[in-house]
Amino acid sequence: MILYPAIDMLDGQAVRLRQGKRDDVTVFGDPVELAGKWRAAGAQWLHLVDLTAAFEGKTAHLPLLREVVAAFDGQVELGGGLRTMEDIALRVEAGVSRCIIGTAAAENPQLVAEACRCFPGKIAVGIDAKNGLVATRGWVETTSVTAVDLALRMKDLGVTTLIYTDVSRDGMMQGPNVEATRQLIQATGMDVIGSGGISRLDDLRHLRDAGCAGAILGRAMYEGAFTVEEALEEMKK
């Protein structure tokens, strides 16, 4: 199981939100410095979220993104505000290895199909859910589509990798929704990266045992519940 230290970027800073709420934010510093830190700790992949783009539909972070990619000097995936082919192309040109389509996957599946054709191997879909239903636009809107139904639609379009987040768990340090994640894996057979609520090493073991291809490390890592080195060592066992 691959571990993905996360950096959420909002207005040029690395932050963490609780349950995706813009007014409940903790600032953790410079994204460029943190990218270098997580790479030095042994991470092979970095998970970036452009929260400004997710909330506003456009980004001012492209210069910062290039700096972060250079500082990490490894594989970088990025989500947040990717709603057009131009949005995706700009991130790929900036050095992103995998682009995560979120809101647009639910609202404009044709974009996913076109992106998979134009950027093979570089497209994933982020599915964020509240009570099993897909949440969009920075988690401020909830649809009537289930996470499993959306995942199966994306599989038909050529997507092989999902990032699954239970919004109610994100940033709350209460553990991930392992059962919902397991059900998604079993229903789709896709590579699923688990996210949201990871607070201890046991959570990583549970996600691995559920069949996750990866796990995203967020607030627990920033607040010292465990280190990247400890998490990587745990995955070797």
Coordinates of N, CA and C in Angstrom, one line a residue:
M1 N 0.8 -1.2 0.0 CA 0.0 0.0 0.0 C 0.9 1.2 0.0
I2 N 0.7 2.1 -1.0 CA 1.4 3.3 -1.1 C 0.9 4.4 -0.2
L3 N 1.8 5.1 0.5 CA 1.4 6.2 1.4 C 1.6 7.5 0.7
Y4 N 0.7 8.4 0.9 CA 0.7 9.7 0.2 C 0.6 10.8 1.3
P5 N 1.7 11.4 1.7 CA 1.6 12.6 2.6 C 0.8 13.7 1.8
A6 N 0.0 14.4 2.5 CA -0.9 15.4 1.8 C -0.5 16.8 2.2
I7 N -0.6 17.6 1.2 CA -0.4 19.1 1.4 C -1.6 19.7 0.7
D8 N -2.5 20.4 1.5 CA -3.6 21.1 1.0 C -3.2 22.6 1.0
M9 N -3.3 23.2 -0.2 CA -2.9 24.5 -0.4 C -4.1 25.5 -0.5
L10 N -4.0 26.5 0.3 CA -5.1 27.5 0.3 C -4.4 28.9 0.5
D11 N -4.6 29.7 -0.5 CA -4.0 31.1 -0.5 C -2.5 31.0 -0.3
G12 N -1.8 30.1 -0.9 CA -0.4 30.0 -0.8 C 0.2 29.3 0.4
Q13 N -0.7 28.8 1.3 CA -0.2 28.2 2.5 C -0.6 26.7 2.6
A14 N 0.1 25.9 3.3 CA -0.3 24.6 3.6 C -1.2 24.6 4.8
V15 N -2.4 24.0 4.6 CA -3.4 24.1 5.6 C -4.1 22.7 5.8
R16 N -4.9 22.6 6.8 CA -5.8 21.4 7.0 C -7.2 22.0 7.4
L17 N -8.2 21.5 6.8 CA -9.6 21.9 7.1 C -10.2 20.7 7.9
R18 N -11.2 21.1 8.7 CA -12.0 20.1 9.4 C -13.3 19.9 8.6
Q19 N -13.5 18.7 8.1 CA -14.7 18.4 7.3 C -14.9 19.3 6.1
G20 N -13.8 19.8 5.6 CA -13.8 20.6 4.3 C -14.3 22.0 4.5
K21 N -14.4 22.5 5.7 CA -15.0 23.8 6.0 C -13.9 24.9 5.9
R22 N -14.1 25.8 5.0 CA -13.1 26.9 4.8 C -12.9 27.7 6.0
D23 N -13.9 27.8 6.9 CA -13.7 28.7 8.0 C -13.2 27.9 9.2
D24 N -12.8 26.7 9.1 CA -12.3 25.9 10.2 C -10.9 25.4 9.7
V25 N -9.9 26.2 9.7 CA -8.6 26.0 9.0 C -7.5 26.1 10.0
T26 N -6.5 25.2 9.8 CA -5.3 25.3 10.6 C -4.1 25.4 9.6
V27 N -3.3 26.4 9.8 CA -2.2 26.7 8.9 C -0.9 25.9 9.4
F28 N -0.3 25.2 8.4 CA 0.9 24.4 8.8 C 2.2 24.8 8.2
G29 N 2.2 25.9 7.4 CA 3.4 26.4 6.9 C 3.5 26.5 5.4
D30 N 4.8 26.4 4.9 CA 5.1 26.6 3.5 C 5.0 25.3 2.8
P31 N 4.2 25.2 1.7 CA 4.1 23.9 1.0 C 5.4 23.4 0.4
V32 N 6.3 24.3 -0.1 CA 7.5 23.9 -0.7 C 8.4 23.3 0.4
E33 N 8.5 23.9 1.5 CA 9.3 23.3 2.6 C 8.8 21.9 3.0
L34 N 7.5 21.8 3.1 CA 6.9 20.5 3.5 C 7.1 19.5 2.5
A35 N 7.0 19.8 1.2 CA 7.2 18.8 0.2 C 8.6 18.2 0.3
G36 N 9.6 19.1 0.5 CA 11.0 18.6 0.7 C 11.1 17.7 1.9
K37 N 10.4 18.1 3.0 CA 10.4 17.3 4.2 C 9.9 15.9 4.1
W38 N 8.7 15.8 3.4 CA 8.1 14.5 3.2 C 8.9 13.6 2.3
R39 N 9.5 14.3 1.3 CA 10.4 13.5 0.4 C 11.6 12.9 1.1
A40 N 12.2 13.8 2.0 CA 13.4 13.4 2.8 C 13.0 12.3 3.8
A41 N 11.7 12.2 4.2 CA 11.3 11.2 5.1 C 11.1 9.8 4.4
G42 N 11.1 9.8 3.1 CA 11.0 8.6 2.3 C 9.8 8.4 1.5
A43 N 8.9 9.4 1.4 CA 7.7 9.3 0.6 C 8.1 9.2 -0.9
Q44 N 7.4 8.4 -1.6 CA 7.6 8.3 -3.0 C 6.5 9.1 -3.8
W45 N 5.4 9.3 -3.2 CA 4.3 10.0 -3.8 C 3.9 11.2 -2.9
L46 N 3.4 12.2 -3.4 CA 2.9 13.4 -2.7 C 1.5 13.6 -3.2
H47 N 0.5 13.9 -2.3 CA -0.8 14.2 -2.6 C -1.1 15.7 -2.4
L48 N -1.4 16.4 -3.4 CA -1.7 17.9 -3.3 C -3.1 18.1 -3.6
V49 N -3.7 19.1 -2.8 CA -5.0 19.6 -3.1 C -5.0 21.1 -3.2
D50 N -5.4 21.6 -4.3 CA -5.5 23.1 -4.5 C -6.9 23.5 -4.0
L51 N -7.0 23.9 -2.8 CA -8.3 24.2 -2.2 C -8.8 25.5 -2.8
T52 N -8.0 26.4 -3.1 CA -8.4 27.7 -3.7 C -9.2 27.4 -5.0
A53 N -8.6 26.5 -5.8 CA -9.2 26.2 -7.1 C -10.5 25.4 -6.8
A54 N -10.5 24.5 -5.8 CA -11.7 23.7 -5.5 C -12.9 24.6 -5.1
F55 N -12.6 25.6 -4.3 CA -13.6 26.5 -3.8 C -14.1 27.5 -4.9
E56 N -13.1 28.0 -5.7 CA -13.4 29.2 -6.6 C -13.4 28.8 -8.0
G57 N -13.0 27.6 -8.4 CA -13.0 27.1 -9.8 C -11.9 27.6 -10.6
K58 N -10.9 28.3 -10.0 CA -9.7 28.7 -10.7 C -8.6 28.7 -9.8
T59 N -7.3 28.7 -10.3 CA -6.2 28.6 -9.4 C -5.3 29.8 -9.6
A60 N -4.6 30.2 -8.5 CA -3.5 31.1 -8.6 C -2.2 30.5 -8.1
H61 N -2.2 29.1 -8.1 CA -1.2 28.4 -7.5 C -0.2 27.7 -8.5
L62 N -0.3 28.0 -9.7 CA 0.6 27.3 -10.7 C 2.1 27.6 -10.4
P63 N 2.5 28.8 -10.2 CA 3.9 29.0 -9.9 C 4.3 28.2 -8.6
L64 N 3.5 28.3 -7.6 CA 3.8 27.5 -6.4 C 3.8 26.0 -6.6
L65 N 2.9 25.6 -7.5 CA 2.8 24.1 -7.8 C 4.1 23.7 -8.4
R66 N 4.7 24.5 -9.3 CA 5.9 24.1 -9.9 C 7.1 24.0 -8.9
E67 N 7.0 24.9 -7.9 CA 8.0 24.9 -6.9 C 7.9 23.6 -6.0
V68 N 6.6 23.3 -5.7 CA 6.4 22.1 -4.8 C 6.8 20.8 -5.6
V69 N 6.5 20.7 -6.8 CA 6.9 19.5 -7.6 C 8.4 19.4 -7.7
A70 N 9.1 20.5 -7.9 CA 10.5 20.5 -7.9 C 11.1 20.1 -6.6
A71 N 10.5 20.7 -5.5 CA 11.1 20.4 -4.1 C 10.9 18.9 -3.8
F72 N 9.7 18.3 -4.2 CA 9.5 16.9 -3.8 C 10.3 16.0 -4.7
D73 N 10.5 16.3 -6.0 CA 11.3 15.5 -6.9 C 10.9 14.0 -6.9
G74 N 9.6 13.8 -6.9 CA 9.1 12.4 -7.0 C 7.8 12.5 -7.7
Q75 N 6.9 11.5 -7.4 CA 5.6 11.5 -8.1 C 4.6 12.3 -7.3
V76 N 3.9 13.2 -8.0 CA 2.9 14.1 -7.4 C 1.6 13.9 -8.1
E77 N 0.5 13.7 -7.2 CA -0.8 13.7 -7.7 C -1.5 15.0 -7.2
L78 N -2.4 15.5 -7.9 CA -3.1 16.8 -7.5 C -4.5 16.8 -7.9
G79 N -5.3 17.3 -7.0 CA -6.8 17.5 -7.2 C -7.2 18.9 -6.8
G80 N -8.4 19.3 -7.1 CA -8.9 20.6 -6.8 C -9.1 21.5 -8.0
G81 N -10.3 21.7 -8.4 CA -10.7 22.7 -9.4 C -10.3 22.2 -10.8
L82 N -10.2 20.9 -11.1 CA -9.9 20.5 -12.4 C -11.2 20.2 -13.1
R83 N -11.6 21.2 -13.9 CA -12.9 21.1 -14.5 C -12.9 21.3 -16.0
T84 N -11.8 21.5 -16.6 CA -11.6 21.6 -18.1 C -10.4 20.9 -18.5
M85 N -10.3 20.6 -19.8 CA -9.1 20.0 -20.3 C -7.9 20.9 -20.2
E86 N -8.1 22.2 -20.3 CA -7.0 23.2 -20.1 C -6.5 23.1 -18.6
D87 N -7.4 23.0 -17.7 CA -7.0 22.9 -16.3 C -6.1 21.7 -16.1
I88 N -6.4 20.6 -16.7 CA -5.6 19.4 -16.6 C -4.3 19.5 -17.3
A89 N -4.3 20.1 -18.5 CA -3.1 20.3 -19.3 C -2.1 21.2 -18.5
L90 N -2.6 22.2 -17.9 CA -1.7 23.1 -17.2 C -1.0 22.4 -16.0
R91 N -1.7 21.5 -15.3 CA -1.1 20.8 -14.2 C -0.1 19.8 -14.7
V92 N -0.4 19.1 -15.8 CA 0.5 18.1 -16.4 C 1.8 18.9 -16.8
E93 N 1.6 20.0 -17.5 CA 2.8 20.8 -17.9 C 3.6 21.3 -16.7
A94 N 3.0 21.5 -15.6 CA 3.7 21.9 -14.4 C 4.4 20.8 -13.7
G95 N 4.3 19.5 -14.2 CA 5.0 18.4 -13.6 C 4.2 17.4 -12.8
V96 N 2.9 17.6 -12.8 CA 2.0 16.7 -12.0 C 2.0 15.3 -12.7
S97 N 2.1 14.2 -11.9 CA 2.1 12.9 -12.5 C 0.7 12.3 -12.7
R98 N -0.2 12.8 -11.8 CA -1.6 12.2 -11.9 C -2.5 13.3 -11.4
C99 N -3.5 13.6 -12.3 CA -4.5 14.6 -12.0 C -5.8 14.0 -11.5
I100 N -6.4 14.5 -10.4 CA -7.5 14.0 -9.8 C -8.7 14.8 -10.1
I101 N -9.7 14.3 -10.9 CA -10.9 15.0 -11.2 C -11.9 14.7 -10.2
G102 N -12.5 15.7 -9.6 CA -13.5 15.5 -8.5 C -14.9 15.9 -8.9
T103 N -15.2 17.2 -8.7 CA -16.6 17.7 -9.0 C -17.0 17.4 -10.5
A104 N -16.0 17.6 -11.4 CA -16.4 17.5 -12.8 C -16.7 16.0 -13.2
A105 N -16.2 15.1 -12.4 CA -16.5 13.7 -12.7 C -18.0 13.4 -12.5
A106 N -18.6 14.1 -11.5 CA -20.1 13.9 -11.3 C -20.9 14.8 -12.3
E107 N -20.3 16.0 -12.6 CA -21.1 16.9 -13.4 C -20.9 16.8 -14.9
N108 N -19.7 16.3 -15.3 CA -19.3 16.3 -16.7 C -18.4 15.1 -17.0
P109 N -19.1 13.9 -17.0 CA -18.3 12.7 -17.2 C -17.6 12.7 -18.6
Q110 N -18.0 13.4 -19.6 CA -17.4 13.5 -20.9 C -15.9 14.0 -20.7
L111 N -15.7 14.9 -19.8 CA -14.4 15.4 -19.5 C -13.5 14.3 -19.0
V112 N -14.0 13.4 -18.2 CA -13.2 12.3 -17.7 C -12.8 11.4 -18.9
A113 N -13.7 11.1 -19.8 CA -13.5 10.3 -20.9 C -12.4 10.9 -21.8
E114 N -12.5 12.2 -22.1 CA -11.6 12.8 -22.9 C -10.2 12.9 -22.3
A115 N -10.2 13.2 -21.0 CA -8.9 13.3 -20.2 C -8.2 11.9 -20.2
C116 N -8.9 10.8 -20.1 CA -8.3 9.5 -20.1 C -7.7 9.2 -21.4
R117 N -8.3 9.7 -22.5 CA -7.8 9.5 -23.9 C -6.5 10.3 -24.1
C118 N -6.6 11.6 -23.6 CA -5.5 12.5 -23.9 C -4.3 12.3 -23.0
F119 N -4.6 11.9 -21.8 CA -3.5 11.7 -20.8 C -3.6 10.3 -20.1
P120 N -3.3 9.3 -20.9 CA -3.4 7.9 -20.4 C -2.5 7.7 -19.2
G121 N -3.0 7.1 -18.2 CA -2.3 6.8 -17.0 C -2.1 8.0 -16.0
K122 N -2.6 9.1 -16.4 CA -2.4 10.3 -15.6 C -3.7 10.9 -15.0
I123 N -4.8 10.1 -15.1 CA -6.1 10.6 -14.6 C -6.6 9.6 -13.5
A124 N -7.0 10.2 -12.4 CA -7.8 9.5 -11.3 C -9.0 10.3 -11.0
V125 N -9.9 9.7 -10.3 CA -11.1 10.4 -9.9 C -11.2 10.4 -8.4
G126 N -11.5 11.6 -7.9 CA -11.7 11.7 -6.4 C -13.2 11.7 -6.1
I127 N -13.6 10.7 -5.3 CA -15.0 10.6 -4.8 C -15.0 10.9 -3.4
D128 N -15.7 12.0 -3.1 CA -15.9 12.5 -1.7 C -17.4 12.2 -1.4
A129 N -17.6 11.6 -0.2 CA -19.0 11.2 0.1 C -19.4 11.7 1.5
K130 N -20.7 12.0 1.6 CA -21.4 12.3 2.9 C -22.5 11.3 3.0
N131 N -22.4 10.4 4.0 CA -23.5 9.4 4.1 C -23.7 8.5 2.9
G132 N -22.5 8.3 2.2 CA -22.6 7.4 1.0 C -22.9 8.1 -0.3
L133 N -23.3 9.4 -0.2 CA -23.7 10.2 -1.4 C -22.5 11.2 -1.8
V134 N -22.3 11.3 -3.1 CA -21.2 12.1 -3.6 C -21.4 13.6 -3.2
A135 N -20.3 14.2 -2.7 CA -20.3 15.6 -2.4 C -19.3 16.3 -3.4
T136 N -19.7 17.5 -3.8 CA -19.0 18.2 -4.9 C -18.7 19.7 -4.4
R137 N -17.9 20.3 -5.3 CA -17.6 21.8 -5.1 C -17.0 22.1 -3.8
G138 N -15.9 21.4 -3.5 CA -15.3 21.7 -2.2 C -16.1 21.1 -1.0
W139 N -16.9 20.1 -1.3 CA -17.7 19.5 -0.3 C -18.9 20.3 0.2
V140 N -19.2 21.4 -0.5 CA -20.3 22.2 0.0 C -21.7 21.8 -0.6
E141 N -21.7 20.9 -1.6 CA -22.9 20.4 -2.2 C -23.0 18.9 -2.2
T142 N -24.1 18.3 -1.9 CA -24.3 16.9 -1.9 C -25.3 16.5 -2.9
T143 N -24.9 15.5 -3.7 CA -25.7 15.0 -4.8 C -26.6 13.8 -4.4
S144 N -27.4 13.3 -5.3 CA -28.2 12.1 -5.0 C -27.5 10.8 -5.5
V145 N -26.3 11.0 -6.0 CA -25.6 9.8 -6.6 C -24.7 9.1 -5.5
T146 N -24.8 7.8 -5.5 CA -24.0 7.1 -4.5 C -22.5 7.0 -5.0
A147 N -21.6 6.8 -4.1 CA -20.2 6.7 -4.4 C -20.0 5.5 -5.3
V148 N -20.6 4.4 -5.0 CA -20.4 3.2 -5.8 C -20.9 3.4 -7.3
D149 N -22.0 4.0 -7.4 CA -22.6 4.3 -8.8 C -21.6 5.1 -9.6
L150 N -21.1 6.2 -9.0 CA -20.2 7.1 -9.7 C -18.9 6.4 -10.0
A151 N -18.4 5.6 -9.1 CA -17.2 4.8 -9.4 C -17.4 3.9 -10.6
L152 N -18.5 3.2 -10.7 CA -18.7 2.3 -11.8 C -18.8 3.0 -13.1
R153 N -19.4 4.2 -13.1 CA -19.5 5.0 -14.3 C -18.1 5.4 -14.7
M154 N -17.3 5.8 -13.8 CA -15.9 6.2 -14.1 C -15.1 5.0 -14.6
K155 N -15.3 3.8 -14.1 CA -14.6 2.7 -14.6 C -14.9 2.4 -16.0
D156 N -16.2 2.6 -16.4 CA -16.6 2.4 -17.8 C -15.9 3.4 -18.7
L157 N -15.5 4.6 -18.2 CA -14.9 5.6 -19.0 C -13.3 5.4 -19.1
G158 N -12.8 4.4 -18.4 CA -11.4 4.1 -18.4 C -10.6 4.5 -17.2
V159 N -11.2 5.0 -16.2 CA -10.5 5.3 -14.9 C -10.2 4.0 -14.2
T160 N -9.0 3.9 -13.6 CA -8.6 2.8 -12.9 C -8.3 3.1 -11.4
T161 N -8.1 4.4 -11.1 CA -7.7 4.8 -9.7 C -8.7 5.8 -9.1
L162 N -9.2 5.5 -7.9 CA -10.1 6.4 -7.2 C -9.4 6.9 -5.9
I163 N -9.7 8.1 -5.5 CA -9.3 8.6 -4.2 C -10.7 8.8 -3.5
Y164 N -10.9 8.0 -2.4 CA -12.2 8.0 -1.7 C -12.0 8.6 -0.3
T165 N -12.9 9.7 -0.1 CA -12.9 10.4 1.2 C -14.3 10.4 1.8
D166 N -14.4 10.0 3.0 CA -15.6 10.2 3.8 C -15.5 11.6 4.4
V167 N -16.3 12.6 3.9 CA -16.1 14.0 4.3 C -16.4 14.1 5.8
S168 N -17.3 13.3 6.4 CA -17.6 13.4 7.8 C -16.4 13.1 8.7
R169 N -15.4 12.3 8.2 CA -14.3 11.9 8.9 C -13.1 12.8 8.7
D170 N -13.0 13.5 7.6 CA -11.8 14.2 7.2 C -11.4 15.3 8.3
G171 N -10.2 15.2 8.7 CA -9.7 16.2 9.6 C -10.1 16.0 11.1
M172 N -10.9 15.0 11.3 CA -11.5 14.8 12.7 C -10.8 13.9 13.6
M173 N -9.8 13.2 13.0 CA -8.9 12.3 13.8 C -9.7 11.2 14.5
Q174 N -10.8 10.7 13.8 CA -11.7 9.7 14.4 C -11.6 8.4 13.6
G175 N -10.6 8.2 12.7 CA -10.5 7.0 12.0 C -11.2 7.1 10.7
P176 N -10.7 6.4 9.6 CA -11.4 6.4 8.3 C -12.6 5.5 8.3
N177 N -13.5 5.7 7.3 CA -14.6 4.8 7.2 C -14.2 3.6 6.4
V178 N -13.6 2.6 7.2 CA -13.0 1.5 6.5 C -14.1 0.6 5.8
E179 N -15.2 0.4 6.4 CA -16.2 -0.4 5.8 C -16.7 0.1 4.5
A180 N -17.0 1.4 4.4 CA -17.4 2.0 3.2 C -16.3 1.9 2.1
T181 N -15.1 2.1 2.5 CA -14.0 2.0 1.6 C -13.9 0.5 1.1
R182 N -14.0 -0.5 2.0 CA -14.0 -1.9 1.6 C -15.1 -2.2 0.6
Q183 N -16.3 -1.7 0.9 CA -17.4 -1.9 0.0 C -17.2 -1.3 -1.4
L184 N -16.5 -0.2 -1.5 CA -16.2 0.5 -2.8 C -15.2 -0.4 -3.5
I185 N -14.2 -0.9 -2.8 CA -13.2 -1.7 -3.5 C -13.9 -3.0 -4.0
Q186 N -14.7 -3.6 -3.2 CA -15.3 -4.9 -3.6 C -16.3 -4.7 -4.7
A187 N -17.0 -3.6 -4.8 CA -18.0 -3.3 -5.8 C -17.4 -3.0 -7.1
T188 N -16.2 -2.4 -7.1 CA -15.7 -1.9 -8.4 C -14.4 -2.6 -8.9
G189 N -13.7 -3.2 -7.9 CA -12.4 -3.9 -8.3 C -11.3 -2.9 -8.8
M190 N -11.5 -1.6 -8.4 CA -10.6 -0.5 -8.8 C -9.5 -0.3 -7.8
D191 N -8.4 0.4 -8.1 CA -7.4 0.8 -7.2 C -8.0 2.0 -6.4
V192 N -8.2 1.8 -5.1 CA -8.8 2.8 -4.2 C -7.8 3.3 -3.2
I193 N -7.6 4.6 -3.2 CA -6.7 5.2 -2.2 C -7.6 5.8 -1.1
G194 N -7.4 5.3 0.1 CA -8.3 5.8 1.2 C -7.8 7.1 1.8
S195 N -8.8 7.9 2.3 CA -8.5 9.2 2.8 C -9.6 9.6 3.8
G196 N -9.2 10.4 4.7 CA -10.2 11.0 5.7 C -10.2 10.3 7.0
G197 N -9.7 11.0 8.0 CA -9.8 10.6 9.4 C -8.7 9.7 9.9
I198 N -7.7 9.4 9.1 CA -6.6 8.5 9.6 C -5.9 9.2 10.8
S199 N -5.9 8.5 11.9 CA -5.3 9.1 13.1 C -4.3 8.3 13.8
R200 N -4.1 7.1 13.4 CA -3.1 6.2 14.0 C -2.6 5.1 13.0
L201 N -1.6 4.4 13.4 CA -1.0 3.4 12.5 C -2.0 2.3 12.3
D202 N -2.8 2.0 13.3 CA -3.8 0.9 13.1 C -4.8 1.2 12.0
D203 N -5.1 2.5 11.8 CA -6.0 2.9 10.7 C -5.4 2.5 9.4
L204 N -4.0 2.7 9.2 CA -3.4 2.3 8.0 C -3.4 0.8 7.8
R205 N -3.2 0.0 8.8 CA -3.3 -1.4 8.7 C -4.8 -1.9 8.3
H206 N -5.8 -1.2 8.9 CA -7.1 -1.6 8.5 C -7.5 -1.3 7.1
L207 N -7.0 -0.1 6.6 CA -7.2 0.2 5.2 C -6.4 -0.8 4.3
R208 N -5.2 -1.1 4.7 CA -4.5 -2.1 3.9 C -5.2 -3.5 3.8
D209 N -5.7 -3.9 5.0 CA -6.4 -5.2 5.1 C -7.8 -5.1 4.3
A210 N -8.3 -3.9 4.1 CA -9.5 -3.7 3.3 C -9.3 -3.8 1.8
G211 N -8.0 -3.8 1.5 CA -7.6 -3.9 0.1 C -7.3 -2.6 -0.6
C212 N -7.0 -1.5 0.2 CA -6.7 -0.2 -0.4 C -5.3 -0.3 -1.1
A213 N -5.2 0.4 -2.2 CA -4.0 0.5 -3.0 C -3.1 1.6 -2.4
G214 N -3.7 2.5 -1.6 CA -2.9 3.6 -1.0 C -3.7 4.2 0.1
A215 N -3.0 5.1 0.9 CA -3.7 5.9 1.9 C -3.1 7.3 2.0
I216 N -3.9 8.2 2.3 CA -3.4 9.6 2.3 C -3.3 10.0 3.8
L217 N -2.1 10.6 4.1 CA -1.7 11.0 5.4 C -1.9 12.5 5.5
G218 N -2.8 12.9 6.5 CA -3.1 14.3 6.6 C -2.8 14.9 8.0
R219 N -3.9 15.2 8.7 CA -3.8 15.9 10.0 C -2.9 15.1 11.0
A220 N -3.1 13.8 11.1 CA -2.4 13.0 12.1 C -0.9 13.2 11.9
M221 N -0.4 13.2 10.7 CA 1.0 13.4 10.4 C 1.4 14.8 10.8
Y222 N 0.6 15.8 10.6 CA 1.0 17.1 10.9 C 1.0 17.4 12.4
E223 N 0.1 16.7 13.1 CA 0.0 16.9 14.6 C 0.8 15.9 15.4
G224 N 1.6 15.1 14.7 CA 2.5 14.2 15.5 C 2.0 12.9 16.0
A225 N 0.8 12.5 15.5 CA 0.3 11.2 15.9 C 1.2 10.1 15.5
F226 N 1.8 10.2 14.4 CA 2.9 9.3 13.9 C 3.7 10.1 12.8
T227 N 4.9 9.6 12.5 CA 5.7 10.2 11.5 C 5.5 9.5 10.1
V228 N 6.0 10.1 9.1 CA 6.0 9.4 7.8 C 6.9 8.2 7.8
E229 N 8.0 8.4 8.5 CA 8.9 7.2 8.6 C 8.3 6.1 9.3
E230 N 7.6 6.3 10.4 CA 6.9 5.3 11.1 C 5.8 4.6 10.3
A231 N 5.1 5.4 9.5 CA 4.0 4.9 8.7 C 4.6 4.0 7.6
L232 N 5.7 4.4 7.0 CA 6.3 3.6 5.9 C 6.9 2.3 6.5
E233 N 7.4 2.4 7.7 CA 8.0 1.2 8.3 C 6.8 0.2 8.6
E234 N 5.7 0.7 9.1 CA 4.6 -0.1 9.4 C 4.1 -0.9 8.1
M235 N 4.1 -0.2 7.0 CA 3.7 -0.8 5.7 C 4.6 -1.9 5.3
K236 N 5.8 -1.9 5.8 CA 6.8 -3.0 5.4 C 6.5 -4.3 6.1
K237 N 5.8 -4.2 7.2 CA 5.6 -5.4 8.1 C 4.6 -6.4 7.4

